[in-house]
PDB file of C-alpha atoms in Angstrom:
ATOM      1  CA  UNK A   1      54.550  -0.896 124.640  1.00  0.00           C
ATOM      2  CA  UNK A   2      56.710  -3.259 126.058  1.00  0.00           C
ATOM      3  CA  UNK A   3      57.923  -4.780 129.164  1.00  0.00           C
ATOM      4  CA  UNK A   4      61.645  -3.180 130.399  1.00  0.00           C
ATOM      5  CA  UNK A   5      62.135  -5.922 133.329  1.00  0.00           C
ATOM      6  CA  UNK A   6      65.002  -7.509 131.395  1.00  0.00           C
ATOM      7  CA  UNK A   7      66.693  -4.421 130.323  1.00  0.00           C
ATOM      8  CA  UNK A   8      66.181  -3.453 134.108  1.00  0.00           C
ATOM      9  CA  UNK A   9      67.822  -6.519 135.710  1.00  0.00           C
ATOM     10  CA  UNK A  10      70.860  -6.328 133.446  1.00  0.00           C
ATOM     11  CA  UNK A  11      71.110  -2.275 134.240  1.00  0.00           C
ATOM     12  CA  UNK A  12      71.029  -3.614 138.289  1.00  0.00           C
ATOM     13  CA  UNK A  13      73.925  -6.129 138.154  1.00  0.00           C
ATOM     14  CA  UNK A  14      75.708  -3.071 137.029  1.00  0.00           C
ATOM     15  CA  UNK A  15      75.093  -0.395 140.147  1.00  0.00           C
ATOM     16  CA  UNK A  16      78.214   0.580 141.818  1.00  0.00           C
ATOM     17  CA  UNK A  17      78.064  -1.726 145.488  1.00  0.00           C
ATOM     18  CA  UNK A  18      78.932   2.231 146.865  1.00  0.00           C
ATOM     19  CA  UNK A  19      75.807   3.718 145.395  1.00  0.00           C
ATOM     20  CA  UNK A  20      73.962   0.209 146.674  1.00  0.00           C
ATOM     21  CA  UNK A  21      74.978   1.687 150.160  1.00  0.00           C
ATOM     22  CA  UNK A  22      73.447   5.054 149.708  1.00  0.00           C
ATOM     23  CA  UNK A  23      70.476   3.050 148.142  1.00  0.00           C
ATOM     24  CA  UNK A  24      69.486   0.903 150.926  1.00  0.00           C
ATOM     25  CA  UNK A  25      67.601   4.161 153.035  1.00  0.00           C
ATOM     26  CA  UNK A  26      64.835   3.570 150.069  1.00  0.00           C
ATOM     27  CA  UNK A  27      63.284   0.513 148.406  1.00  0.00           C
ATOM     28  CA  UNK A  28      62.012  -0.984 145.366  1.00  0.00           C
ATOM     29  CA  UNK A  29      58.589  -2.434 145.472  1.00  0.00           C
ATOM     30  CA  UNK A  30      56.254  -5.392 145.955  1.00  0.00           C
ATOM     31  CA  UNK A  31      53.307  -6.680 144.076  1.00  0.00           C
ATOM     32  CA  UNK A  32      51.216  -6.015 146.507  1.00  0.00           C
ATOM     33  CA  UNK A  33      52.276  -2.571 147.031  1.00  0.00           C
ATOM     34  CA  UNK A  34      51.969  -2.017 143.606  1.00  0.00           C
ATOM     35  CA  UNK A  35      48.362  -3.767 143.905  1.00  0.00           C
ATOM     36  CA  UNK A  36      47.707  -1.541 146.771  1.00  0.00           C
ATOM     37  CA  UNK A  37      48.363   1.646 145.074  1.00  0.00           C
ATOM     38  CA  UNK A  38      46.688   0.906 141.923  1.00  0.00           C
ATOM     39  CA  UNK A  39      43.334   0.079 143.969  1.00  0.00           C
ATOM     40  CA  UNK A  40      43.545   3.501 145.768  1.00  0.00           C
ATOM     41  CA  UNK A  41      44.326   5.001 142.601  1.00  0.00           C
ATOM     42  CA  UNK A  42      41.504   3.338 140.329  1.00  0.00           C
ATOM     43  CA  UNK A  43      44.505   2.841 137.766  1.00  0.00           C
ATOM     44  CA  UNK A  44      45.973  -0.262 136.139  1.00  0.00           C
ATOM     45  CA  UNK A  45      49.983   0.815 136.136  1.00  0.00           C
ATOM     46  CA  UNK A  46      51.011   0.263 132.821  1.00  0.00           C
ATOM     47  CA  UNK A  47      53.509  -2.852 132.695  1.00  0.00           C
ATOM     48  CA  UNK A  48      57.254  -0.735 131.949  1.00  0.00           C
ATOM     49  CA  UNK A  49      56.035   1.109 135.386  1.00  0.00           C
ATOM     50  CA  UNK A  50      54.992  -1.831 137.595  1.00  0.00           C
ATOM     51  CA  UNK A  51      58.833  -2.788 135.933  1.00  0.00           C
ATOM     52  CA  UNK A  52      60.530   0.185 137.574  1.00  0.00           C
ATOM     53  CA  UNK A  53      58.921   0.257 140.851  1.00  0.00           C
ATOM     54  CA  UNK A  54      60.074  -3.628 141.647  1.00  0.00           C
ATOM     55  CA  UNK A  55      63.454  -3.198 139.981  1.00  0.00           C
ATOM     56  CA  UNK A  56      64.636   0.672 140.089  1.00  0.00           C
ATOM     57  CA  UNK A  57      62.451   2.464 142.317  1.00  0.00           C
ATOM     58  CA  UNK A  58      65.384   2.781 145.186  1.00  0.00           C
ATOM     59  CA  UNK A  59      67.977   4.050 142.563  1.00  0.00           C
ATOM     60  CA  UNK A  60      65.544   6.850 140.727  1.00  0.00           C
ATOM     61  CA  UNK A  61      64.235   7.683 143.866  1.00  0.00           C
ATOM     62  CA  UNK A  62      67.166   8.478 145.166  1.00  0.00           C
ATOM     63  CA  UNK A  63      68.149  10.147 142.128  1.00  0.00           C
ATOM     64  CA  UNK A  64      65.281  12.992 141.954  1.00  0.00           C
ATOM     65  CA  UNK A  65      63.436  11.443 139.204  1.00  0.00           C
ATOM     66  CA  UNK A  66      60.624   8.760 140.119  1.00  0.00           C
ATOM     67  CA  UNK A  67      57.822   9.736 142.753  1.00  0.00           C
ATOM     68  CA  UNK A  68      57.650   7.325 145.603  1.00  0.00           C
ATOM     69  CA  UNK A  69      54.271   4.915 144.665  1.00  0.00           C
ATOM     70  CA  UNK A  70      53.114   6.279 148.214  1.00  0.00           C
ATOM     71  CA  UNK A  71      52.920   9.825 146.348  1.00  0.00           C
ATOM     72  CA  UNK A  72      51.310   8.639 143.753  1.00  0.00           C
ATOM     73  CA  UNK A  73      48.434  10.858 142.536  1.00  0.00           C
ATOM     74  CA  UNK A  74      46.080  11.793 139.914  1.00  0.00           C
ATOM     75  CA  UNK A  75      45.685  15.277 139.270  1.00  0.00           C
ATOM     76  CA  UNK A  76      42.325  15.245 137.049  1.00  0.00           C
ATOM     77  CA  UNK A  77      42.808  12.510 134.184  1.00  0.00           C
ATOM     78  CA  UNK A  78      47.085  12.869 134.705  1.00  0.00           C
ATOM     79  CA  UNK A  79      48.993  10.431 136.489  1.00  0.00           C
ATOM     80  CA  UNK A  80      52.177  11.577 137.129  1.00  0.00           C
ATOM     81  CA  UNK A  81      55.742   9.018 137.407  1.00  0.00           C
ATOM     82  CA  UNK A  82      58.558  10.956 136.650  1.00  0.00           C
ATOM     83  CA  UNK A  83      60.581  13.822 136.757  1.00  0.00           C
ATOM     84  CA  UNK A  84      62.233  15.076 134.573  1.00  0.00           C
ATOM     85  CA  UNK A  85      66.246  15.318 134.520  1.00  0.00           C
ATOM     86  CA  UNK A  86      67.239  19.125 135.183  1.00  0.00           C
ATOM     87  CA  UNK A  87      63.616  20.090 134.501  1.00  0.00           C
ATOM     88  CA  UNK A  88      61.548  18.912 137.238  1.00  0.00           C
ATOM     89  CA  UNK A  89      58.826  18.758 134.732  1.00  0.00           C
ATOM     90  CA  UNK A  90      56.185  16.041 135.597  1.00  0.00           C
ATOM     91  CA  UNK A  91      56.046  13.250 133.329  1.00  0.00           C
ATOM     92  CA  UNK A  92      53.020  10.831 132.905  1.00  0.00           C
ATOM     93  CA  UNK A  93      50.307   9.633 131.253  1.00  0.00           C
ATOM     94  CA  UNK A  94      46.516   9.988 130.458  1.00  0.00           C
ATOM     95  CA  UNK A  95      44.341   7.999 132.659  1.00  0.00           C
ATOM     96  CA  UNK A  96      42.483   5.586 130.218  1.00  0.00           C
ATOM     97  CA  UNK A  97      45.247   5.527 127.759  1.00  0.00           C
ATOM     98  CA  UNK A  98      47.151   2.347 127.032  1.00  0.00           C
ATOM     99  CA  UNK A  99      49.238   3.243 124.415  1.00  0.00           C
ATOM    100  CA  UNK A 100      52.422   4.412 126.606  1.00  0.00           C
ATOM    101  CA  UNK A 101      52.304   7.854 125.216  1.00  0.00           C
ATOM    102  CA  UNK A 102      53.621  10.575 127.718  1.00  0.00           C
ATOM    103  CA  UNK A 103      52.600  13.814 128.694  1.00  0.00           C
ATOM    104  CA  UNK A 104      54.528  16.365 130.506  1.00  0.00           C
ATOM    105  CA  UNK A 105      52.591  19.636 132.668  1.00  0.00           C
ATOM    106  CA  UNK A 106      53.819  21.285 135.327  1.00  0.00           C
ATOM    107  CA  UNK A 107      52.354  20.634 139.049  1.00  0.00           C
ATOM    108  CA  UNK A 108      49.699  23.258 139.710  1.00  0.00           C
ATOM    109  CA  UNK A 109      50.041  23.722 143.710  1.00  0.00           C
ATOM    110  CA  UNK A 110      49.490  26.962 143.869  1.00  0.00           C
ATOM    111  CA  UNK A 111      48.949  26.787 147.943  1.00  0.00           C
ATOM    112  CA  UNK A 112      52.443  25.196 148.417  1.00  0.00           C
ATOM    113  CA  UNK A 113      51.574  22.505 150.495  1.00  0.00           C
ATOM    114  CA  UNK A 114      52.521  19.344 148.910  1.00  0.00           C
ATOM    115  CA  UNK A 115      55.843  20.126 149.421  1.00  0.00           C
ATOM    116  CA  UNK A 116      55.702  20.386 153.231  1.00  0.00           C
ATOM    117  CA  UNK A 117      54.194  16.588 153.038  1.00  0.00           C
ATOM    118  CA  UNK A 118      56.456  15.371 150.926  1.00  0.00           C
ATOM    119  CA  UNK A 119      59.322  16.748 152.776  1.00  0.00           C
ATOM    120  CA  UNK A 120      57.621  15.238 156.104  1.00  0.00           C
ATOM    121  CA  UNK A 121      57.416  11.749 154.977  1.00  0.00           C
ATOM    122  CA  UNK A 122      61.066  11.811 153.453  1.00  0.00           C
ATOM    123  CA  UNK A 123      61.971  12.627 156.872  1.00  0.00           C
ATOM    124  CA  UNK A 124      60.097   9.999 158.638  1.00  0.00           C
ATOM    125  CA  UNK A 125      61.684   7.352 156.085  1.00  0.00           C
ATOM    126  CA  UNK A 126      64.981   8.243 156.564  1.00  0.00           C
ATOM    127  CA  UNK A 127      64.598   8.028 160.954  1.00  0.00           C
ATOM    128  CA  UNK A 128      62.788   4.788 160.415  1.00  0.00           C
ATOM    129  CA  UNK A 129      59.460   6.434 161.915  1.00  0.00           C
ATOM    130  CA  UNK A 130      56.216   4.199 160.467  1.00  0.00           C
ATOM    131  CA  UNK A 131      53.936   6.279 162.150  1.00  0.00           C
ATOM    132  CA  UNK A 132      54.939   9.518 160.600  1.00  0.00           C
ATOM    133  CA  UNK A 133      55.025   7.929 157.317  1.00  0.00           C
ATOM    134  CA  UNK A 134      51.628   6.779 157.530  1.00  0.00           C
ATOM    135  CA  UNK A 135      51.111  10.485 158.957  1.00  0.00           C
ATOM    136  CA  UNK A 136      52.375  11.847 156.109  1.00  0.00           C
ATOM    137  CA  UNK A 137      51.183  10.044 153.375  1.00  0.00           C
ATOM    138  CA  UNK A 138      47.645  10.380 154.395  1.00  0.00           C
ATOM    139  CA  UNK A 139      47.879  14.132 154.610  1.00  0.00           C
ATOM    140  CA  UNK A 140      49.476  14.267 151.244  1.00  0.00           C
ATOM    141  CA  UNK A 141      46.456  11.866 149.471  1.00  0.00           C
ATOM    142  CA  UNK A 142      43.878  14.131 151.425  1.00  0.00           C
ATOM    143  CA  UNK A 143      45.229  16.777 149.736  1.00  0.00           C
ATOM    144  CA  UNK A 144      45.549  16.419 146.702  1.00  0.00           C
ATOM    145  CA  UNK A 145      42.391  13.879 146.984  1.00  0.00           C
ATOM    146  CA  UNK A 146      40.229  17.738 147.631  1.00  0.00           C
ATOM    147  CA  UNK A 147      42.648  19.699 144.764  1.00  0.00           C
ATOM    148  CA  UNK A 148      40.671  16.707 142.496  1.00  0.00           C
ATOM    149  CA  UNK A 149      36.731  17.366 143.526  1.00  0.00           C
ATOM    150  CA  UNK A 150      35.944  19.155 142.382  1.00  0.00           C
ATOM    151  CA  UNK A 151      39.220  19.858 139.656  1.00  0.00           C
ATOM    152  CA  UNK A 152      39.851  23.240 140.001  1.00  0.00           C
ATOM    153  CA  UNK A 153      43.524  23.267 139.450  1.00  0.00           C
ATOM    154  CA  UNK A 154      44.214  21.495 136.373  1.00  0.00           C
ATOM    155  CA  UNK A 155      48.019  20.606 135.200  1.00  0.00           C
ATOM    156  CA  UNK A 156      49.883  23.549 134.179  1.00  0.00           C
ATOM    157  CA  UNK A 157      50.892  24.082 130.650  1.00  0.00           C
ATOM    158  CA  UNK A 158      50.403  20.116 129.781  1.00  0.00           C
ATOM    159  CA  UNK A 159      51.638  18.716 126.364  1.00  0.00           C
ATOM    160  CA  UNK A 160      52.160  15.471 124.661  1.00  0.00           C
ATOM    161  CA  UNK A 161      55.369  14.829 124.256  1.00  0.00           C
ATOM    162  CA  UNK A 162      56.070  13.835 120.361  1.00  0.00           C
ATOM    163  CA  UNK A 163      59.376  14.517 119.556  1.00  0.00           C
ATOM    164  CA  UNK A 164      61.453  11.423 117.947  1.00  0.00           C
ATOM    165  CA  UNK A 165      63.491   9.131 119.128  1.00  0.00           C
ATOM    166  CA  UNK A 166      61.397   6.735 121.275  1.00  0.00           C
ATOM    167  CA  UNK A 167      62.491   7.439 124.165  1.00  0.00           C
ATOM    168  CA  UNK A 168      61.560  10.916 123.971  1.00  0.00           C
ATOM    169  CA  UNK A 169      58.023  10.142 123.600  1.00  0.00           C
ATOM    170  CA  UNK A 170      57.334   6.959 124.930  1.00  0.00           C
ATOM    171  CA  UNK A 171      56.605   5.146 128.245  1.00  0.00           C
ATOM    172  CA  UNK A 172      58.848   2.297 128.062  1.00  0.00           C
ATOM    173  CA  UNK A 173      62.136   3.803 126.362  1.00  0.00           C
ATOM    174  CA  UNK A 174      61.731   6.798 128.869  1.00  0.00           C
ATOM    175  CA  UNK A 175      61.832   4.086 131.329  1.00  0.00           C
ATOM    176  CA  UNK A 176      65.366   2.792 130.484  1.00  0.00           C
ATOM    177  CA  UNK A 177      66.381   6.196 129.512  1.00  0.00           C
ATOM    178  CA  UNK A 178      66.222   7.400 133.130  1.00  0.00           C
ATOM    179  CA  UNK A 179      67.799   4.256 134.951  1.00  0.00           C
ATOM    180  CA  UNK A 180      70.827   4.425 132.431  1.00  0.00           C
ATOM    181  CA  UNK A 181      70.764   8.298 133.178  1.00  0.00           C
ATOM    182  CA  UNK A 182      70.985   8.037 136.817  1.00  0.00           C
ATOM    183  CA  UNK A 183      73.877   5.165 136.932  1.00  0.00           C
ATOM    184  CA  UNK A 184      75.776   7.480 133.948  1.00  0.00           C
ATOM    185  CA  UNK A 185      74.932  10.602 136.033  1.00  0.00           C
ATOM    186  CA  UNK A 186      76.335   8.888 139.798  1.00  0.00           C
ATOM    187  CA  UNK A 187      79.559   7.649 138.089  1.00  0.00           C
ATOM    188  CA  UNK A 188      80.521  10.797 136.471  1.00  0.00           C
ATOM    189  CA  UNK A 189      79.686  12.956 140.352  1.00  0.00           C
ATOM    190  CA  UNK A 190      81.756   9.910 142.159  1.00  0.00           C
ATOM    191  CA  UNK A 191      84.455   9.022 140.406  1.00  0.00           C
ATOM    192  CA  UNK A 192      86.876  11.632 142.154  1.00  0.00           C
ATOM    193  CA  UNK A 193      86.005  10.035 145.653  1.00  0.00           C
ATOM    194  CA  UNK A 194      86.722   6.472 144.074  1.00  0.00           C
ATOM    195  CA  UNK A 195      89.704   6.803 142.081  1.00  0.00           C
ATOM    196  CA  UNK A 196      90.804   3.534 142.513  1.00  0.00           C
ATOM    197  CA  UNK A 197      87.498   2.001 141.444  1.00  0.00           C
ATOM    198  CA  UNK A 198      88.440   0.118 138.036  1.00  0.00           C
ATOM    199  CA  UNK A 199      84.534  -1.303 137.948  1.00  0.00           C
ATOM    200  CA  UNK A 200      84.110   2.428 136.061  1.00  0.00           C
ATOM    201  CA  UNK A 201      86.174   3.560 133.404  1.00  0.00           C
ATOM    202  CA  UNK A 202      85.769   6.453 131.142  1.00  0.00           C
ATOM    203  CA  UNK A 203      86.723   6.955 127.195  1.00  0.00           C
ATOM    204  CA  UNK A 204      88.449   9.598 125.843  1.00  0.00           C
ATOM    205  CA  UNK A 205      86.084  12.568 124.616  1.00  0.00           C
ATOM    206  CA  UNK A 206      85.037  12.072 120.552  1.00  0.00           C
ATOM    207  CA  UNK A 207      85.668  15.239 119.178  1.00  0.00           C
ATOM    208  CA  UNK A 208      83.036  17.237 117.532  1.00  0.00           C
ATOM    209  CA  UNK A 209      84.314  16.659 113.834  1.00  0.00           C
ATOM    210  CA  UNK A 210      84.137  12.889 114.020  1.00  0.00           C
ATOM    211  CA  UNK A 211      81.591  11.494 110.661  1.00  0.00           C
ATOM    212  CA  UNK A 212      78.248   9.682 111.362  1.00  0.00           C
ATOM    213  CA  UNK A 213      80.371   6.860 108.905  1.00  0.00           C
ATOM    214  CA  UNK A 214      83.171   6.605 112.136  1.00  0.00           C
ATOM    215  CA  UNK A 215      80.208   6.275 115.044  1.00  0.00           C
ATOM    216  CA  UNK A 216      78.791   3.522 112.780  1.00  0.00           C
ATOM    217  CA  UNK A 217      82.351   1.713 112.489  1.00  0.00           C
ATOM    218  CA  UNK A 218      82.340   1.521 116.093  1.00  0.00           C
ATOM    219  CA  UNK A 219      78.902   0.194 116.374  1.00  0.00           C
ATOM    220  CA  UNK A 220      79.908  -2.660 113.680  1.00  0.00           C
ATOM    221  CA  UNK A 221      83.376  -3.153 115.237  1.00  0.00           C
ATOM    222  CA  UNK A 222      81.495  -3.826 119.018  1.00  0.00           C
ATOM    223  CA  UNK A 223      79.014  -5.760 117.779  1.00  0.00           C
ATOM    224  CA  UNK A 224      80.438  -9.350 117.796  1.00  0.00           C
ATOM    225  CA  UNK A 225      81.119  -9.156 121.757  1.00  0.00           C
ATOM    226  CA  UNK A 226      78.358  -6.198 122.559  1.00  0.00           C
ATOM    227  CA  UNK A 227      74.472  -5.949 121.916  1.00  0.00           C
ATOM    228  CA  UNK A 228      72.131  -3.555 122.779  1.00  0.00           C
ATOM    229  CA  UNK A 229      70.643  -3.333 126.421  1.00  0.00           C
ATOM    230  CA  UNK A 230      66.897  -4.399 125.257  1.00  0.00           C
ATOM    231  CA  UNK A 231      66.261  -6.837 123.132  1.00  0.00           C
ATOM    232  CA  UNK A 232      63.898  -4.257 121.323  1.00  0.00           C
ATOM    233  CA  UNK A 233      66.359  -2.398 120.234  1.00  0.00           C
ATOM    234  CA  UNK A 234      64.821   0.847 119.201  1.00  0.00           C
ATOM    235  CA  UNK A 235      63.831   1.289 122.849  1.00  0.00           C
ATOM    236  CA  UNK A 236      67.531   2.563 123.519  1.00  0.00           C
ATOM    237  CA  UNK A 237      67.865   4.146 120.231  1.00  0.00           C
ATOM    238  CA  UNK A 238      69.302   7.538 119.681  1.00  0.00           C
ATOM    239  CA  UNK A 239      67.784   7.879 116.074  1.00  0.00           C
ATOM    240  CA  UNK A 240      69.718   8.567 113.327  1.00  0.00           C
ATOM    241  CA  UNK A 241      72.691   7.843 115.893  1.00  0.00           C
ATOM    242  CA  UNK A 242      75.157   4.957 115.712  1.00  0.00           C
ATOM    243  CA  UNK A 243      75.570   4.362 118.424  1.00  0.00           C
ATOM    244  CA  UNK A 244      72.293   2.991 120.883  1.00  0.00           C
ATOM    245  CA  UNK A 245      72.019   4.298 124.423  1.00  0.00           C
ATOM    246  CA  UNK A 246      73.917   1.579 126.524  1.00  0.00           C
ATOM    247  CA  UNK A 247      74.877  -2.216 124.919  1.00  0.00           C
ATOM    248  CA  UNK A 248      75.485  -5.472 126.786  1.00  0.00           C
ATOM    249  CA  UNK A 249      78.642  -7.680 126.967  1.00  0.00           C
ATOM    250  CA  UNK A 250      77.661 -11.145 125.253  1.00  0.00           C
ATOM    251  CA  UNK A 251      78.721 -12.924 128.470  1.00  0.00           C
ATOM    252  CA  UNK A 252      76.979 -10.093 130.747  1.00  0.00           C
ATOM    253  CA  UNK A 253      80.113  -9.266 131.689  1.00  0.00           C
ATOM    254  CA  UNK A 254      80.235  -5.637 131.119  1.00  0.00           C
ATOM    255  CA  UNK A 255      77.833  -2.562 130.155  1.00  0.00           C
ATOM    256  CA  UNK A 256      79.021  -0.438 127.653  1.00  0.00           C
ATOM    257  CA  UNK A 257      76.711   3.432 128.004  1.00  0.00           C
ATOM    258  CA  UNK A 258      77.169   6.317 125.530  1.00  0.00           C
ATOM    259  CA  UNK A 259      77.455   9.369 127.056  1.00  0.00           C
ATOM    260  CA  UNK A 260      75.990  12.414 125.613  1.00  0.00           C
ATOM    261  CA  UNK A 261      77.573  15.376 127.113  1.00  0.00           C
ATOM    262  CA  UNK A 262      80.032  15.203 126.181  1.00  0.00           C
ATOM    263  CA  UNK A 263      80.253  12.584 123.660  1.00  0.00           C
ATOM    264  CA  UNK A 264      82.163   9.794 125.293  1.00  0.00           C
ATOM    265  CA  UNK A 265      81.781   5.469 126.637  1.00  0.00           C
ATOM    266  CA  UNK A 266      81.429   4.214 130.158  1.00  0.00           C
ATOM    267  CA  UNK A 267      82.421   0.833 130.809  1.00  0.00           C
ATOM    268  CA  UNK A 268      81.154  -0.547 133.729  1.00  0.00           C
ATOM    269  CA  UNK A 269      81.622  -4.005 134.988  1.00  0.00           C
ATOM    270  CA  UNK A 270      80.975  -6.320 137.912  1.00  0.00           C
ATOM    271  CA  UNK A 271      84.947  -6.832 139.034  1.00  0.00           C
ATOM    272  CA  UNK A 272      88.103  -4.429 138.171  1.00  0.00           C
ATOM    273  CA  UNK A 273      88.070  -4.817 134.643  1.00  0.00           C
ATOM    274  CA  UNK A 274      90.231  -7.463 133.474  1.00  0.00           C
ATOM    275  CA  UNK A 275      93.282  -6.779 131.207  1.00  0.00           C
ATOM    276  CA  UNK A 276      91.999  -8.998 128.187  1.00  0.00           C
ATOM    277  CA  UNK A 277      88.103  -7.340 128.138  1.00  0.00           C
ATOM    278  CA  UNK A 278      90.027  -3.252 128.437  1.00  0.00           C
ATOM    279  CA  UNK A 279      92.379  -4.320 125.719  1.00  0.00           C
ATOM    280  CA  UNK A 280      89.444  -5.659 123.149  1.00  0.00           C
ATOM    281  CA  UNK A 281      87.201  -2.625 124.195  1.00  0.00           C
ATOM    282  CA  UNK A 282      89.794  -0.209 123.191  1.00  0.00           C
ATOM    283  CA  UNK A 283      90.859  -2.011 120.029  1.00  0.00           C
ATOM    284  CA  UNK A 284      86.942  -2.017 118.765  1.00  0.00           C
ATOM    285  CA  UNK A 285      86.739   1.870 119.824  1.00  0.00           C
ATOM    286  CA  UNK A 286      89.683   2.750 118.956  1.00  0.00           C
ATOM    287  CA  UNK A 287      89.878   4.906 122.669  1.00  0.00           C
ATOM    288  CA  UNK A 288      91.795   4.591 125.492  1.00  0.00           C
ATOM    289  CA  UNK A 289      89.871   4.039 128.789  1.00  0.00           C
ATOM    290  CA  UNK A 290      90.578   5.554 132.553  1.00  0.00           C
ATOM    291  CA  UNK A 291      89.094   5.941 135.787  1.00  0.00           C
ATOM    292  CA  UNK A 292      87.225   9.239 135.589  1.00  0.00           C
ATOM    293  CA  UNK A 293      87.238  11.953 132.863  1.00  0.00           C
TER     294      UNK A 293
END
């Protein structure tokens, strides 16, 4: 299992400064926070999570798909992180377990309460209200604190999850997965309300026929100015794909993601993307790129 704080800090220089606005009602992270939560949770964090709560906590938040580290709870020898994209599955691992393997179970609240807290301390963060925060939180841990002892409502329907590539299955390719997820998925809803935003340009679509053999040009033909986001790559492989997850500009000048559905690039980069980088990028792909789809 490895550390993602690289891959992270590379994947931040490259959030839209209009989603940094809608970012700013949340918050990444301290050490001490982090510290603080693991004491009241009798859990060591395991490292690619400690990663995401300095670095991406404000952006997954926001997006649906981290708990807040104030949530934070075990529910019998689960620890729950994530959620998952389009699911809301809970994603997590097995308290004792340092492996990064990930488990997935559904929430068992059958007296529909957690909810109500949750909702109360989102509300409190948003007006700025400490007190109701606090309020909230402690509710919440008293909770599910008596759910736990005795453990009479274990996860629901809880599995390993096995399923190949890496980042299917394990902790710190999940990780990267869902921050390159939630910057793909906030540039495809927000391009039509920033049409004149060059810092995001689309590909053309592949279509469906195209060969493994012409994804694999591409991935030869980018490689002299692109490399993969992590510098272990199989943690943003797609398998037997090409084409990896998201790559890097050699100069950090740009962030080249796949997208899945459909099959297509995002180029992202810090300024309006300059004439000379758009004209290589389309002469290595072979596509034209536009803002929006």
């Amino acid at each position: 299992m490895y550390s993602i704080e690289k891959g992270l800090k590379i994947l931040r220089q490259f959030i839209s400064p209009k989603l940094m606005d809608d970012l700013k009602k949340w918050k990444c992270y301290s050490e001490d926070e982090i510290l603080a939560a693991e004491k009241r949770l009798h859990v060591k964090l395991p490292v690619p999570v400690r990663d995401i709560y300095r670095h991406m906590a404000d952006l997954l938040v926001t997006s649906g798909y981290l708990r807040p580290l104030e949530l934070l709870h075990c529910e019998g020898k689960y620890l729950g992180f994530f959620l998952a994209p389009g699911e809301g599955d809970i994603i997590g691992i097995k308290k004792g377990k340092t492996s990064g393997d990930l488990y997935t179970w559904e929430e068992n609240d059958p007296e529909e309460m957690a909810w109500e807290y949750e909702d109360e301390w989102e509300t409190a963060c948003e007006e700025g209200d400490e007190e109701g925060k606090q309020k909230a939180v402690a509710a919440y841990q008293k909770y599910w604190k008596k759910r736990n002892i005795p453990l009479l409502h274990a996860p629901l329907n809880i599995h390993k999850l096995e399923h190949e590539p890496r980042f299917n299955y394990a902790l710190d390719a999940y990780g990267l997965f869902l921050v390159i997820h939630a910057i793909r998925e906030w540039e495809e809803m927000s391009w039509r309300e920033h049409a004149d935003d060059r810092t995001c340009l689309f590909s053309d679509f592949f279509p469906g026929e195209f060969s493994m053999e012409y994804f694999q040009r591409i991935a030869d033909r980018i490689k002299d100015d692109f490399k993969p986001l992590s510098d272990h790559p199989e943690l943003t492989s797609l398998g037997d794909f090409p084409l990896q997850m998201a790559y890097v500009h050699k100069n950090q000048e740009a962030l080249l993601i796949l997208g899945q559905e459909p099959v297509c690039l995002m180029l992202l980069t810090k300024t309006a993307a300059g004439s000379a980088l758009l004209e290589k990028v389309q002469e290595q792909t072979g596509l034209a790129f536009h803002v929006g789809f």
